[in-house]
Amino acid sequence: WVLMVTAQTPTNIAVIKYWGKRDETLILPVNDSISVTLDPDHLCTTTTVAVSPSFDHDRMWLNAKEISLSGGRFQNCLREIRNRACDFEDKQKGIKIEKKDWEKLHVHIASYNNFPTAAGLASSAAGFACLVFSLAKLMNLREDQSQLSAIARQGSGSACRSLFGGFVKWIMGKDEKGSDSLAVQLADEEHWNDLVIIIAVVSSRQKETSSTSGMRESVETSLLLQHRAKEVVPKRIVQMEEAIKNHDFSSFAQLACADSNQFHAVCLDTSPPIFYMNDTSHRIISYVEKWNRSEGSPQVAYTFDAGPNAVMIARNRKVATQLLQRLLFFFPPNSDTDLNSYVLGDKSI
Ligand code: DP6
């Protein structure tokens, strides 16, 4: 027999960024972060996990290519899930698995990303969230989403936020073992569904410095990171939660843009400096800033993760349509910028 589960998990985009760990193995961050989870139809990972007595070792395929499962992060997630696995029975199929049997059973995992892997579009976030969620279903775990988020966190920090839709906060926690470093939902996907997210895929090339090594270097060398984690982010988290609660787009946009810019300033403050954005990214920032100023209040927020791709959040569909038209004018389809639009909610523009 073969037992199988398929799940789909969207990626998330941080509007208050996670950058820096206080524990590299457990993946414990130096500050809280807040993100928006994208529409599940776009930028998502689909993962099928299967278990069978005929499998003789754990195997995984990513985008149809077999990859090694020997990495510590995979092993940590698998171990955490196996430890919590529960009895399972399907009388019709005649399958009975007792808690202790899960240890001996091997899994096959097939995962597929519908967007560029490792190009700064948070593919590891959707990937590990989906892996943990589907394995947890397969092995009949009783844990709630927040408890599962603490397992996904050990695969990739940002993955813990993809266990929920809408607006999500990753609480850094205080416990040395990380038991309280988990994600909670601040508001569901219906709460602020005027917002439209547009992503300009400036480059789908693999980034040169991974988030993992980049943030390690920042923790070791950037004084600005210390100041940011202790003094700046705690205040911004409170303000961002308030802005989300009140649908206050002006504060939301100001905070998201400032936080993205400070994260990239930390990257520049790292030795040697890390450059994630390129000229096109900078042109997009200037353009959005100019537009917002000419309107008298922010219409569009921008944020950039560890890569040059721009994530823009428009205050409503009308603004999103204008933004897309203007961007297409500045960056025509045959230029090196490939514009894609994705929405938060169930509609696409
Ligand atoms: C810039 O979660 O990819 O996207 O925990 O080492 O796997 P690891 O890093 P990762 O870092 C994401 C960094 C970021 C900001 C964010 O998503 O909060």
PDB file of N, CA and C in Angstrom, residues 28 118 126 132 169 201 226 263 280-281 292 310 313 321 327 339-341:
ATOM      1  N   LEU A  28      16.209  30.838  15.382  1.00  0.00           N
ATOM      2  CA  LEU A  28      15.510  31.788  16.255  1.00  0.00           C
ATOM      3  C   LEU A  28      15.945  33.198  15.851  1.00  0.00           C
ATOM      4  N   ALA A 118      14.803  30.386  -5.304  1.00  0.00           N
ATOM      5  CA  ALA A 118      15.966  31.127  -4.788  1.00  0.00           C
ATOM      6  C   ALA A 118      16.280  32.415  -5.538  1.00  0.00           C
ATOM      7  N   ALA A 126       7.519  28.970   1.202  1.00  0.00           N
ATOM      8  CA  ALA A 126       6.404  28.130   0.772  1.00  0.00           C
ATOM      9  C   ALA A 126       6.822  26.663   0.836  1.00  0.00           C
ATOM     10  N   VAL A 132       6.148  20.645   5.804  1.00  0.00           N
ATOM     11  CA  VAL A 132       5.755  20.360   7.193  1.00  0.00           C
ATOM     12  C   VAL A 132       4.246  20.102   7.279  1.00  0.00           C
ATOM     13  N   LYS A 169       2.138  37.312  12.071  1.00  0.00           N
ATOM     14  CA  LYS A 169       3.300  37.779  12.847  1.00  0.00           C
ATOM     15  C   LYS A 169       4.105  36.573  13.318  1.00  0.00           C
ATOM     16  N   VAL A 201       9.102  40.916 -11.536  1.00  0.00           N
ATOM     17  CA  VAL A 201      10.225  39.967 -11.541  1.00  0.00           C
ATOM     18  C   VAL A 201      11.350  40.614 -12.355  1.00  0.00           C
ATOM     19  N   GLN A 226      22.117  45.570  15.032  1.00  0.00           N
ATOM     20  CA  GLN A 226      21.851  45.539  16.484  1.00  0.00           C
ATOM     21  C   GLN A 226      20.845  46.633  16.858  1.00  0.00           C
ATOM     22  N   PHE A 263      16.337  47.316   5.930  1.00  0.00           N
ATOM     23  CA  PHE A 263      16.922  45.978   5.758  1.00  0.00           C
ATOM     24  C   PHE A 263      18.058  46.032   4.718  1.00  0.00           C
ATOM     25  N   THR A 280      17.381  48.490 -11.703  1.00  0.00           N
ATOM     26  CA  THR A 280      15.936  48.472 -11.965  1.00  0.00           C
ATOM     27  C   THR A 280      15.167  48.593 -10.648  1.00  0.00           C
ATOM     28  N   SER A 281      15.636  47.886  -9.615  1.00  0.00           N
ATOM     29  CA  SER A 281      14.976  47.985  -8.299  1.00  0.00           C
ATOM     30  C   SER A 281      14.987  49.441  -7.829  1.00  0.00           C
ATOM     31  N   ASN A 292       3.855  58.618  -5.028  1.00  0.00           N
ATOM     32  CA  ASN A 292       3.210  58.793  -3.722  1.00  0.00           C
ATOM     33  C   ASN A 292       3.243  60.252  -3.282  1.00  0.00           C
ATOM     34  N   ALA A 310      10.800  43.442  -7.208  1.00  0.00           N
ATOM     35  CA  ALA A 310      10.004  44.397  -6.424  1.00  0.00           C
ATOM     36  C   ALA A 310       8.644  43.808  -6.107  1.00  0.00           C
ATOM     37  N   ILE A 313       2.579  46.878  -3.215  1.00  0.00           N
ATOM     38  CA  ILE A 313       1.240  46.667  -2.671  1.00  0.00           C
ATOM     39  C   ILE A 313       0.441  47.939  -2.941  1.00  0.00           C
ATOM     40  N   THR A 321      -4.223  48.932 -11.200  1.00  0.00           N
ATOM     41  CA  THR A 321      -4.317  48.974 -12.662  1.00  0.00           C
ATOM     42  C   THR A 321      -3.437  50.089 -13.213  1.00  0.00           C
ATOM     43  N   LEU A 327       4.059  50.903 -15.053  1.00  0.00           N
ATOM     44  CA  LEU A 327       5.255  50.050 -15.037  1.00  0.00           C
ATOM     45  C   LEU A 327       5.507  49.454 -16.414  1.00  0.00           C
ATOM     46  N   LEU A 339       7.220  41.671 -15.895  1.00  0.00           N
ATOM     47  CA  LEU A 339       6.242  42.039 -14.872  1.00  0.00           C
ATOM     48  C   LEU A 339       5.136  41.007 -14.741  1.00  0.00           C
ATOM     49  N   ASN A 340       4.880  40.628 -13.528  1.00  0.00           N
ATOM     50  CA  ASN A 340       3.768  39.711 -13.278  1.00  0.00           C
ATOM     51  C   ASN A 340       2.885  40.328 -12.223  1.00  0.00           C
ATOM     52  N   SER A 341       1.612  40.075 -12.300  1.00  0.00           N
ATOM     53  CA  SER A 341       0.757  40.613 -11.245  1.00  0.00           C
ATOM     54  C   SER A 341       0.127  39.466 -10.472  1.00  0.00           C
TER      55      SER A 341
END
